[in-house]
Amino acid sequence: MKDTDRSALAVAIAMVLASFVLHPLTQDSSYLGLSWVLIVLLGVVSVVLRRLHANSAVVFGAQLGVWAVATLVIAAQLPAVRSETGLFDHVGALFGSAVGHMQTQSAPMTPNDGVKLLFVSCLALIAVLTDLLVLGLRRPALGLAPTATVFLIPALGLGQDTGIGPFLLIGFGYLAVLIAEGLNANARWTRGLSRDSADEHGTADPVVWRAAAYIGLPALVLVTVLGMLLPTISLGGFGFGNGPGNGGGPIQLADPTLDLKRNLTEPRNRPVLEYRTDNNDPLYLRLASLPAFSRAGWTNAQTPLQQGPDFPAVPGMADTDTRQRSTRITVTDFASEYLPMPYAPRSVDVQGSWGIDPNSLVMVSSNRNPRARADASNGLTYTVQSVDIDPTAADLAASGVGTPVDSETTLAVPSDLPPRITELAKRITASGDTASAKAALLQAYFRSTKNFTYSTAPQPGSGYQALTNFLFEDKKGYCEQFAASMALMARIVGIPSRVAVGFLPGERDGDHWTVSVKDMHAWPELYFSGYGWVRYEPTPSSVTGTAPAWSVRGTTPSQSESDSEPSTRATTRSQPSAPASNRANEQQTAPVTQAPTHPLRNVLIGLAVLVGLAVLAAPASIRIRRRGHRFDRDREPSEQVEGAWSEVRDTVIDYGGSWPSGSPRTIGAQVGDRLEPSESEAMGRLAVLVERSRYAQTFDDDLDRELSAMTSEIRRGLAEPQPWHRRMAALLVPRSVFRGLLRFRRRT
């Protein structure tokens, strides 16, 4: 196998391993096969052109051309976000869709054609750059940099904790490149050896594999340790302190529904909390609310957190005589930064450091340690005093729409909203003469099994695409689609709205209620004068049970023109709803500002890691390159002999020895004293060749084979008596590379 073939194969292996770094971020694994095909194709282009003796510029240009054409071909096969103005605009639209999807999704992301194209094209482009560094510029030590940038995609795009695995995958890929370079160097040393000679000394000098182990394995250990020590790579990684605290600086909180999709497919519907209340009625328990809507989906708004335990006044609530209750909650198996509570809480007796969003009355951990904050709710037992928002239908009809303090957010409808969503909302509510009647009509429309099918596997999409898919195309979804669509349509007809995330009431078990992981749920809250935020339930009754009494009217909306055939019955009560694909990452801030949307701190740490690994590998890489140059067959015979002599000298220095002074025979004798007889004899023969190269300059025809055999034997003899740690130091940080600095230090 030619050197270039071996290096191209190593680059392909490194890139295939790097492609798995992105896999935890998406539910769609189809990008893997596409990227592998393109990586192999680019590798074949490199091998073929280099065998035809094309220079590096030609190879690089050809690979870029193949990459560009392949990107266009793949994009042409992806129907999502199709542009009517041409293929290039279609590619741009796909990339724009990918960026929006990544900014508004939790990992693993739902499938998105734009993300697929972005992943495939980025991996292929990184493969081209790695090929250029390793084969074109012949700098394999720098081959780590492009492959390691794959890690920056989740760091910048999703803010998702990637764990140790990606570091290991990138490290193993780098190890493959180093092994290939070591084998190439070894092939250059032993070029010209007969099969018998090769068999005598082994098919490859063991130093190659020791070099790979001593250079690569420490790198793997380093990246593993860094993977454990680095802070979570998330959008909230900027500005964290240690331990709890109420001081300044942003706190970035994660999406409370991050694991919902996975929980939905768990084989066991495990209990997560239980509660007791002094009222016999079951309770919805809220975690968070999402008041802001845009093309990206529903997100939280920037609101300064207040400190508990007492809550501010219930927004919009005028009746202070509303029924009050006390609820004792025990969280048994649910780790979250959000505290599950009934709405509307008035006070809470809970351990730990917590902040309160005054608009939503959501309670979130203000612990400034991200790991502790993520586990803040687990194992807690606490008591919540709350008031029930329990109007009658007549009360809501008489009250009318109110104006919340954050009405600029909770009434906002994007100007670029697809017109047919607006038209559908107005058509559904056309017969409603009051705000509550319009809300009831919307709820009835979504709860009707003639209009929608409850399903945890809706058509993929994000943002407006997910909404239009749900409302007009497959008309299948789970609680988040139902809640998000009703909340948006309520705004269209003039009712302030937001989406709440939390738990269904669970199942009664003696004197308490047990809530399971699959009871996680989302629902809309609408704002009415005198009552504030009122819960509605558009998800079908087979999942949620009976809708709130105040939300039901006798009017049932007619089926729209785009209605599908009557759907099959939805899943049972024990099967939950899950978040829609257009959910944005939940973001709360404390006490005053939101964390930056780009994790600069983590990017800088990542770049520092790359630089550190490159610095770590540089001495060994220089040593390997120097060794390969010395045994280049294109050099003059005398230069090859001097190169072999220099290689032995550097090997002695690498193992901590000193190089004697004197004539070649004198030096050969002194170094030979440290070796076994056969190796000492080889050292003597090499000394004779050095004298001949300096004076007679006459050599046998098989000089290169003889030099390779002698040098390999001498180096092996020098290495065998050394302890393992000195061998590692010699290969990882060879002293000969720093010989000039060492001489300078001794002189000073």
XYZ file of C-alpha atoms in Angstrom:
748
model
C 0.000 0.000 0.000
C 1.374 3.405 -0.952
C 1.951 5.994 1.743
C -0.780 8.237 0.342
C -3.260 5.341 0.273
C -2.586 4.584 3.925
C -2.926 8.219 4.991
C -6.121 8.703 2.971
C -7.612 5.628 4.646
C -6.667 7.005 8.069
C -8.324 10.342 7.270
C -11.497 8.527 6.210
C -11.498 6.489 9.436
C -10.997 9.647 11.502
C -13.906 11.367 9.773
C -16.229 8.369 10.097
C -15.517 8.330 13.835
C -16.016 12.098 14.028
C -19.416 11.756 12.361
C -20.699 9.881 15.419
C -20.058 12.988 17.545
C -23.212 14.514 16.077
C -25.384 11.417 16.490
C -26.651 12.128 20.053
C -27.944 15.486 18.818
C -30.551 14.178 16.384
C -33.133 11.430 16.101
C -32.328 11.151 12.391
C -29.335 8.891 11.786
C -29.649 8.982 7.994
C -26.959 11.677 7.839
C -24.403 9.043 8.857
C -24.748 6.931 5.717
C -24.760 9.972 3.446
C -21.686 11.453 5.091
C -19.802 8.144 4.955
C -20.490 7.777 1.236
C -19.252 11.308 0.601
C -16.186 10.862 2.841
C -15.227 7.673 0.989
C -15.810 9.373 -2.366
C -13.522 12.239 -1.388
C -10.906 9.748 -0.194
C -11.045 7.911 -3.527
C -10.558 11.216 -5.358
C -7.489 11.896 -3.218
C -5.985 8.431 -3.758
C -6.573 8.346 -7.521
C -5.231 11.834 -8.195
C -2.157 11.332 -6.011
C -1.408 8.018 -7.760
C -1.532 10.022 -10.992
C 1.059 12.373 -9.410
C -1.309 15.366 -9.252
C -0.049 18.113 -6.970
C -1.821 19.033 -3.754
C -3.524 22.112 -5.207
C -5.168 20.026 -7.929
C -6.312 17.410 -5.409
C -7.704 20.063 -3.075
C -9.553 21.807 -5.892
C -10.993 18.540 -7.191
C -12.194 17.553 -3.725
C -13.848 20.937 -3.230
C -15.587 20.519 -6.571
C -16.857 17.057 -5.656
C -17.994 18.388 -2.279
C -19.938 21.278 -3.855
C -21.607 19.087 -6.484
C -22.496 16.418 -3.919
C -24.013 19.048 -1.623
C -26.215 20.319 -4.448
C -27.249 16.800 -5.455
C -28.213 15.880 -1.895
C -30.090 19.168 -1.435
C -32.042 18.552 -4.636
C -33.358 15.303 -3.157
C -34.589 16.990 0.035
C -38.101 18.418 -0.407
C -38.304 20.486 2.772
C -38.284 24.297 2.484
C -38.131 24.017 -1.308
C -37.416 27.309 -3.011
C -39.103 28.196 -6.285
C -36.218 30.447 -7.382
C -33.590 27.792 -8.017
C -31.363 25.120 -6.510
C -28.905 27.527 -4.880
C -31.726 29.348 -3.085
C -33.063 25.948 -2.063
C -29.715 25.103 -0.470
C -29.728 28.439 1.353
C -33.260 27.810 2.584
C -32.254 24.381 3.859
C -29.279 25.797 5.751
C -31.502 28.544 7.185
C -33.980 25.909 8.291
C -31.152 23.982 9.940
C -29.966 26.985 11.929
C -33.478 27.763 13.154
C -34.108 24.128 14.015
C -30.888 23.820 16.005
C -31.567 27.028 17.919
C -35.044 25.920 18.969
C -34.603 22.216 19.665
C -33.467 20.088 22.531
C -31.285 17.078 21.879
C -32.031 14.712 20.351
C -33.525 16.979 17.693
C -36.450 15.801 15.631
C -35.551 15.046 11.982
C -34.996 18.053 9.762
C -33.776 18.003 6.167
C -31.761 21.175 6.635
C -29.901 19.722 9.621
C -29.209 16.552 7.634
C -27.704 18.575 4.784
C -25.710 20.746 7.205
C -24.236 17.745 9.018
C -23.326 15.918 5.797
C -21.792 18.956 4.094
C -19.836 20.022 7.191
C -18.403 16.547 7.739
C -17.399 16.277 4.084
C -15.781 19.719 4.076
C -13.848 18.875 7.234
C -12.669 15.684 5.501
C -11.315 17.802 2.626
C -9.444 20.090 5.028
C -8.034 17.147 6.978
C -6.829 15.527 3.750
C -5.122 18.796 2.809
C -3.255 18.980 6.123
C -2.290 15.310 6.382
C -1.480 14.498 2.751
C -1.194 17.837 0.961
C 0.862 19.799 3.461
C 2.281 16.631 5.100
C 1.438 17.853 8.583
C -0.370 14.889 10.173
C 0.010 16.332 13.662
C -2.280 19.163 12.596
C -4.896 16.701 11.345
C -6.538 16.842 14.751
C -7.688 20.430 14.336
C -10.319 19.962 11.576
C -11.782 16.755 13.024
C -12.005 18.277 16.488
C -14.035 21.203 15.127
C -16.924 18.752 14.735
C -17.283 19.135 18.490
C -17.968 22.857 18.066
C -21.177 22.161 16.104
C -23.135 20.996 19.171
C -21.376 23.600 21.333
C -22.441 26.494 19.094
C -25.682 25.203 17.623
C -27.482 23.399 20.424
C -25.732 24.026 23.688
C -25.978 20.337 24.462
C -23.784 18.431 26.916
C -21.846 16.009 24.702
C -20.055 14.064 27.426
C -16.826 12.081 27.097
C -17.741 10.019 24.035
C -17.049 12.692 21.392
C -13.607 13.393 22.848
C -12.778 9.678 22.653
C -14.038 9.332 19.083
C -11.988 12.303 17.936
C -8.978 10.974 19.835
C -9.235 7.525 18.225
C -9.485 9.166 14.810
C -6.354 11.172 15.528
C -4.671 7.973 16.687
C -5.467 6.381 13.297
C -3.750 9.290 11.527
C -0.692 8.965 13.772
C -0.502 5.204 13.214
C -0.644 5.731 9.458
C 2.148 8.296 9.648
C 4.221 5.947 11.786
C 3.726 3.091 9.325
C 4.645 5.383 6.461
C 7.833 6.422 8.231
C 8.642 2.800 9.006
C 8.075 1.864 5.369
C 10.580 4.519 4.369
C 13.131 3.129 6.859
C 12.792 -0.475 5.684
C 12.376 0.156 1.956
C 14.621 -2.288 0.116
C 14.647 -4.999 2.811
C 14.099 -8.518 1.515
C 11.250 -10.628 2.830
C 13.704 -12.763 4.774
C 15.195 -9.743 6.453
C 11.757 -8.362 7.240
C 10.700 -11.657 8.723
C 13.840 -11.750 10.795
C 13.182 -8.394 12.357
C 9.367 -8.420 12.234
C 7.009 -7.073 9.615
C 7.198 -3.641 11.166
C 9.470 -2.080 13.701
C 7.674 -2.263 17.085
C 8.612 1.366 17.626
C 5.798 2.308 15.235
C 3.205 0.745 17.475
C 4.902 2.033 20.603
C 4.867 5.504 19.068
C 1.166 5.190 18.325
C 0.523 3.982 21.868
C 2.755 6.469 23.645
C 1.572 9.431 21.597
C -2.046 8.469 20.989
C -3.022 6.914 24.304
C -1.951 9.914 26.415
C -3.957 12.078 24.034
C -6.988 9.840 24.599
C -6.467 10.013 28.355
C -6.164 13.790 28.151
C -9.341 14.268 26.169
C -11.183 11.845 28.468
C -10.139 13.817 31.536
C -11.056 17.068 29.820
C -14.415 15.608 28.883
C -15.077 14.926 32.563
C -13.707 18.219 33.849
C -15.016 20.708 31.314
C -18.308 22.370 32.249
C -21.443 21.332 30.471
C -21.320 22.620 26.910
C -24.529 24.547 26.959
C -25.829 27.979 26.203
C -25.677 28.683 29.892
C -21.982 28.036 30.232
C -21.045 31.696 30.497
C -20.948 33.385 33.884
C -21.455 30.472 36.287
C -19.966 30.517 39.741
C -19.613 27.747 42.293
C -22.234 26.771 44.765
C -25.511 28.450 45.535
C -25.901 32.150 45.558
C -28.225 34.996 44.903
C -25.722 37.411 43.516
C -25.514 38.967 40.109
C -24.683 37.282 36.867
C -26.820 35.240 34.526
C -28.134 31.771 35.258
C -29.139 29.769 32.204
C -31.713 27.060 32.858
C -32.345 24.084 30.635
C -35.509 22.994 28.881
C -37.665 21.216 31.515
C -38.950 18.863 28.823
C -35.506 17.871 27.585
C -36.047 14.159 28.216
C -39.762 13.946 27.433
C -39.430 12.269 24.085
C -37.183 9.615 25.567
C -39.447 9.209 28.587
C -42.347 8.578 26.258
C -40.703 5.428 24.936
C -39.568 4.055 28.281
C -40.762 0.476 28.792
C -41.719 1.264 32.387
C -43.892 4.205 33.353
C -41.931 4.931 36.514
C -43.355 7.153 39.279
C -41.598 10.503 39.621
C -43.489 12.262 42.407
C -46.498 12.024 44.696
C -48.637 14.620 46.414
C -51.273 14.999 49.098
C -53.721 17.867 49.222
C -56.333 19.041 51.692
C -58.776 19.146 48.785
C -59.978 15.961 47.119
C -59.599 17.325 43.594
C -56.533 16.279 41.567
C -54.033 18.899 40.466
C -52.090 19.840 37.383
C -48.499 20.558 38.476
C -46.655 23.227 36.493
C -42.940 23.347 35.802
C -42.597 26.299 33.438
C -44.477 28.498 30.994
C -43.520 29.783 27.558
C -44.951 33.228 26.761
C -42.954 34.187 23.655
C -43.776 32.966 20.154
C -41.847 33.421 16.908
C -40.913 31.484 13.816
C -38.632 29.458 16.071
C -41.556 28.293 18.223
C -42.525 28.903 21.848
C -39.802 30.129 24.185
C -39.423 31.765 27.547
C -38.997 35.501 27.947
C -36.261 37.339 29.807
C -37.640 38.075 33.247
C -35.675 38.960 36.404
C -36.156 36.340 39.110
C -37.299 37.301 42.588
C -36.409 35.447 45.758
C -38.956 33.326 47.653
C -40.512 31.828 49.654
C -43.493 34.195 49.312
C -44.842 34.851 45.847
C -45.980 38.160 44.354
C -49.640 38.772 43.671
C -51.298 36.395 41.231
C -51.235 38.215 37.863
C -54.694 39.447 36.898
C -56.539 37.883 39.825
C -59.062 40.174 41.532
C -60.939 37.807 43.879
C -58.875 37.306 47.032
C -61.506 34.941 48.494
C -60.709 32.214 45.966
C -60.452 28.703 47.369
C -57.070 28.010 48.951
C -55.344 24.693 49.438
C -52.200 23.164 50.912
C -50.309 20.531 48.948
C -47.507 18.318 50.223
C -45.293 17.148 47.342
C -42.530 14.532 47.431
C -40.290 14.246 44.387
C -39.081 10.647 44.235
C -37.337 10.389 40.868
C -37.330 13.619 38.885
C -34.208 15.764 38.542
C -35.031 19.280 37.367
C -34.167 22.922 37.836
C -37.893 23.637 38.022
C -40.060 22.931 41.052
C -43.378 21.170 40.284
C -46.221 23.174 41.857
C -49.949 23.782 41.415
C -51.056 27.135 40.007
C -51.333 29.700 41.560
C -48.757 29.308 44.363
C -48.722 31.795 47.238
C -45.854 30.416 49.329
C -43.644 27.362 49.472
C -41.622 25.735 52.230
C -38.693 24.134 50.425
C -34.991 23.610 51.001
C -32.376 25.082 48.704
C -31.906 28.314 46.803
C -34.836 29.166 44.520
C -35.998 32.109 42.449
C -39.492 33.116 41.304
C -40.610 34.403 37.917
C -43.165 37.076 38.937
C -45.122 36.808 35.672
C -45.532 33.047 35.465
C -45.091 32.224 39.199
C -42.681 29.490 38.137
C -40.040 28.571 40.711
C -36.538 27.704 39.484
C -33.303 26.815 41.215
C -30.864 29.693 41.584
C -27.955 27.444 42.542
C -24.998 28.718 40.544
C -23.453 25.274 40.158
C -24.989 23.891 36.931
C -24.745 20.250 37.978
C -26.345 20.858 41.354
C -28.998 23.054 39.753
C -29.947 20.343 37.249
C -30.666 17.978 40.160
C -32.296 20.575 42.414
C -35.793 19.056 42.651
C -34.804 15.426 43.116
C -35.560 13.956 46.537
C -37.269 17.074 47.890
C -40.374 17.111 50.067
C -42.064 20.496 50.319
C -45.386 22.170 51.022
C -47.071 24.630 48.665
C -49.852 27.003 49.660
C -51.851 27.915 46.556
C -55.146 29.348 45.361
C -57.331 27.699 42.744
C -58.229 29.509 39.551
C -61.731 28.081 39.251
C -64.157 30.380 37.411
C -67.432 29.299 35.877
C -68.216 29.528 32.189
C -70.561 32.418 32.947
C -67.822 34.190 34.895
C -65.438 34.053 31.936
C -68.133 35.123 29.491
C -68.827 38.198 31.609
C -65.206 39.056 32.354
C -63.767 39.528 28.894
C -60.146 39.638 27.843
C -57.660 41.152 30.263
C -54.342 42.898 29.653
C -51.384 41.194 31.362
C -48.267 43.159 32.247
C -46.364 41.268 29.566
C -49.041 41.758 26.903
C -46.428 42.875 24.372
C -45.138 39.320 24.548
C -48.291 37.305 25.226
C -50.362 38.996 22.496
C -47.647 39.168 19.846
C -48.288 37.399 16.544
C -45.362 37.334 14.076
C -45.931 39.315 10.906
C -44.592 36.458 8.792
C -47.082 33.899 10.137
C -48.534 31.830 7.261
C -51.891 33.438 6.334
C -53.811 30.188 6.292
C -53.191 29.729 10.037
C -54.816 33.109 10.651
C -57.687 32.234 8.331
C -58.269 28.907 10.081
C -58.344 30.536 13.535
C -60.904 33.104 12.432
C -63.022 30.491 10.686
C -63.133 28.253 13.770
C -64.130 31.114 16.101
C -66.487 32.929 13.737
C -69.574 31.974 15.747
C -68.142 33.029 19.109
C -69.512 36.313 20.450
C -67.206 36.556 23.490
C -63.571 35.833 24.146
C -64.429 32.802 26.291
C -66.725 31.484 23.565
C -63.933 31.778 21.012
C -61.581 29.964 23.387
C -64.123 27.189 23.889
C -64.578 26.826 20.132
C -60.838 26.503 19.638
C -60.563 23.906 22.391
C -63.468 21.874 21.001
C -61.948 21.942 17.519
C -58.667 20.465 18.728
C -60.255 17.892 21.043
C -62.447 16.496 18.288
C -61.163 13.144 17.007
C -62.798 14.009 13.695
C -60.205 16.716 13.212
C -56.992 15.390 14.774
C -55.283 12.164 15.764
C -53.242 11.923 18.929
C -49.826 10.491 18.038
C -46.332 10.668 19.472
C -44.854 10.387 15.967
C -46.065 13.406 14.006
C -44.595 14.469 10.692
C -41.104 15.956 11.205
C -40.671 19.705 11.098
C -39.919 22.800 13.142
C -41.350 26.269 13.637
C -44.022 27.215 11.112
C -43.398 24.007 9.228
C -44.369 21.924 12.277
C -47.512 24.013 12.789
C -48.667 23.726 9.205
C -47.901 20.003 9.156
C -50.050 19.545 12.255
C -52.902 21.840 11.236
C -53.193 21.063 7.537
C -51.153 18.016 6.510
C -50.981 14.878 8.639
C -53.055 16.414 11.497
C -51.311 14.189 14.019
C -49.539 15.314 17.147
C -49.181 15.154 20.884
C -49.827 17.616 23.670
C -47.303 20.247 22.681
C -48.701 20.580 19.174
C -52.229 20.829 20.537
C -51.217 23.383 23.176
C -48.979 25.418 20.861
C -51.591 25.612 18.111
C -54.446 26.630 20.400
C -52.321 29.230 22.183
C -51.298 30.779 18.867
C -54.859 30.852 17.522
C -56.065 32.442 20.760
C -53.663 35.315 20.117
C -54.874 35.625 16.557
C -58.416 36.257 17.861
C -57.165 38.697 20.518
C -56.734 36.583 23.668
C -53.364 36.729 25.503
C -51.877 33.255 25.742
C -48.860 31.198 26.726
C -47.945 27.499 26.874
C -47.439 25.769 30.229
C -45.336 22.649 30.778
C -45.787 20.301 33.694
C -47.649 17.168 34.748
C -51.133 15.761 34.470
C -52.728 14.987 37.867
C -51.634 11.345 37.886
C -53.449 8.411 39.497
C -55.020 8.259 42.923
C -53.346 5.818 45.314
C -55.094 5.749 48.671
C -54.693 9.110 50.386
C -52.320 10.543 47.799
C -51.805 10.937 44.070
C -48.927 9.341 42.173
C -47.551 11.082 39.089
C -45.515 9.081 36.577
C -42.934 10.172 34.041
C -45.364 9.698 31.166
C -47.775 12.154 32.784
C -45.616 15.054 31.590
C -47.798 17.385 29.601
C -48.240 20.796 27.972
C -51.351 22.979 27.861
C -52.306 26.571 26.968
C -53.124 29.277 29.496
C -55.356 32.178 28.398
C -55.689 35.519 30.182
C -59.091 36.852 31.339
C -59.893 39.992 33.295
C -60.296 39.350 37.011
C -58.991 35.774 36.812
C -55.609 36.101 35.168
C -54.175 33.009 33.564
C -56.729 30.232 33.097
C -55.933 26.682 32.013
C -57.434 25.148 28.856
C -57.089 21.595 27.592
C -57.061 21.053 23.812
C -55.401 17.620 23.927
C -57.979 14.833 23.321
C -59.899 13.449 26.288
C -58.479 9.951 25.842
C -55.180 11.376 27.117
C -56.246 14.159 29.467
C -59.724 13.216 30.642
C -62.470 15.814 30.959
C -61.731 19.415 30.008
C -62.126 22.128 32.680
C -65.804 22.962 33.220
C -65.283 26.670 32.516
C -63.786 25.904 29.093
C -66.692 23.915 27.655
C -69.506 25.312 25.508
C -72.344 23.593 23.786
C -71.119 24.813 20.405
C -68.994 22.441 18.354
C -67.114 23.940 15.450
C -67.723 22.545 12.012
C -65.010 20.681 10.266
C -62.918 22.832 8.006
C -62.369 22.157 4.347
C -58.967 20.705 5.039
C -60.166 18.258 7.697
C -58.970 14.732 7.345
C -61.073 11.624 7.731
C -62.195 10.805 11.278
C -59.210 9.646 13.232
C -58.784 6.502 15.209
C -59.174 6.711 18.945
C -56.199 8.203 20.741
C -54.031 6.337 23.200
C -55.087 5.557 26.739
C -54.840 7.851 29.731
C -51.573 6.288 30.821
C -49.948 7.326 27.564
C -48.791 10.895 27.896
C -48.294 13.775 25.666
C -44.844 14.985 24.785
C -43.316 18.225 23.601
C -43.691 19.316 20.033
C -40.800 19.480 17.682
C -41.034 23.221 17.588
C -40.332 23.647 21.279
C -37.561 26.090 21.963
C -35.033 25.527 24.664
C -36.385 26.820 27.943
C -34.333 29.752 29.136
C -34.741 31.519 32.463
C -32.480 34.151 33.877
C -31.457 35.323 37.289
C -31.319 37.890 38.501
C -31.403 40.305 35.586
C -30.107 39.083 32.245
C -30.123 36.131 29.934
C -26.904 34.294 29.139
C -25.369 34.978 25.754
C -26.675 32.766 22.980
C -23.149 31.831 21.904
C -21.020 29.895 24.430
C -17.847 31.919 23.916
C -16.291 30.569 27.073
C -16.745 26.972 25.968
C -15.561 27.729 22.444
C -12.391 29.256 23.857
C -11.921 26.231 26.094
C -12.407 23.957 23.104
C -9.869 25.897 21.067
C -7.454 25.776 23.991
C -7.891 22.005 24.115
C -7.094 21.766 20.398
C -3.998 23.916 20.782
C -2.912 21.881 23.786
C -3.274 18.598 21.927
C -1.386 20.004 18.938
C 1.434 21.174 21.209
C 1.460 17.776 22.919
C 1.800 15.955 19.597
C 4.265 18.363 17.969
C 7.580 17.014 19.396
C 6.748 13.413 18.512
C 5.553 14.445 15.075
C 8.763 16.391 14.424
C 10.805 13.382 15.527
C 8.917 11.010 13.220
C 9.218 13.377 10.276
C 12.929 13.852 10.910
C 13.456 10.086 11.025
C 11.610 9.590 7.755
C 13.649 12.284 6.030
C 16.926 10.696 7.094
C 16.083 7.436 5.339
C 14.743 8.943 2.150
C 16.054 6.779 -0.718
C 16.319 9.829 -2.966
C 19.181 11.203 -0.873
C 22.840 10.677 -1.712
C 24.425 7.534 -0.150
C 26.686 9.614 2.078
C 23.675 11.602 3.276
C 21.821 8.366 4.069
C 24.766 7.124 6.138
C 25.017 10.408 8.034
C 21.246 10.277 8.517
C 21.471 6.808 10.067
C 24.322 7.997 12.332
C 22.248 11.033 13.394
C 19.265 8.773 14.060
C 21.299 6.594 16.426
C 22.690 9.716 18.117
C 19.177 11.134 18.645
C 17.940 7.783 19.968
C 20.713 7.767 22.583
C 19.791 11.325 23.594
C 16.055 10.533 23.668
C 16.695 7.832 26.279
C 18.615 10.248 28.471
C 22.124 9.244 27.439
C 24.995 11.420 26.279
C 26.600 11.186 22.856
C 30.350 10.537 23.121
C 32.944 12.644 21.383
C 35.709 11.369 19.146
C 36.028 9.548 15.871
C 33.188 7.410 14.519
C 35.018 4.210 15.584
C 35.531 5.601 19.103
C 31.899 6.625 19.384
C 30.784 3.287 17.941
C 32.817 1.396 20.527
C 31.499 3.440 23.465
C 27.866 3.159 22.374
C 28.386 -0.530 21.551
C 29.434 -1.167 25.152
C 25.806 -0.424 26.152
C 24.395 -3.037 23.739
C 24.156 -6.786 23.380
C 26.854 -8.408 21.189
C 24.826 -8.594 17.964
C 23.644 -5.013 18.344
C 27.153 -3.849 19.285
C 28.438 -5.452 16.088
C 25.813 -3.531 14.086
C 26.967 -0.314 15.763
C 30.546 -1.075 14.761
C 29.566 -1.703 11.142
C 27.646 1.598 11.079
C 30.708 3.454 12.431
C 32.802 1.978 9.591
C 30.206 3.167 7.047
C 30.346 6.666 8.541
C 34.126 6.794 8.172
C 33.829 5.535 4.591
C 31.185 8.187 3.788
C 33.456 10.948 5.043
C 36.631 9.783 3.326
C 36.266 7.083 0.662
C 32.560 7.517 -0.212
C 32.347 4.061 -1.816
C 29.324 1.919 -0.934
C 27.674 -1.322 -1.885
C 24.556 -1.330 -4.035
C 22.392 -2.570 -1.178
C 23.370 0.307 1.138
C 19.821 1.416 1.930
C 18.771 -2.108 2.975
C 21.891 -2.498 5.103
C 21.402 0.878 6.795
C 17.768 0.156 7.603
C 18.614 -3.220 9.114
C 21.527 -1.901 11.197
C 19.684 1.166 12.445
C 16.579 -0.768 13.424
C 18.699 -3.304 15.323
C 20.674 -0.609 17.160
C 17.566 1.364 18.090
C 15.905 -1.797 19.368
C 18.965 -2.583 21.460
C 18.980 0.908 22.961
C 15.262 0.696 23.798
C 15.067 -2.774 25.375
C 16.833 -2.041 28.705
C 14.892 1.181 29.282
C 12.001 1.290 31.801
C 8.542 1.891 30.372
C 8.291 5.495 31.565
C 11.569 6.423 29.859
C 10.380 4.827 26.627
C 7.183 6.836 26.858
C 9.116 10.044 27.481
C 11.459 9.299 24.575
C 8.580 8.911 22.151
C 6.161 11.492 23.521
C 8.686 14.224 24.386
C 11.938 13.235 22.621
C 14.896 15.093 24.106
C 16.681 15.260 20.765
C 14.025 17.632 19.432
C 14.955 20.062 22.199
C 18.702 19.441 21.917
C 19.503 23.054 21.013
C 17.582 24.349 24.006
C 19.260 21.827 26.286
C 22.731 22.874 25.092
C 21.833 26.520 25.666
C 20.638 25.736 29.192
C 23.863 23.891 29.989
C 25.967 26.826 28.715
C 24.056 29.251 30.889
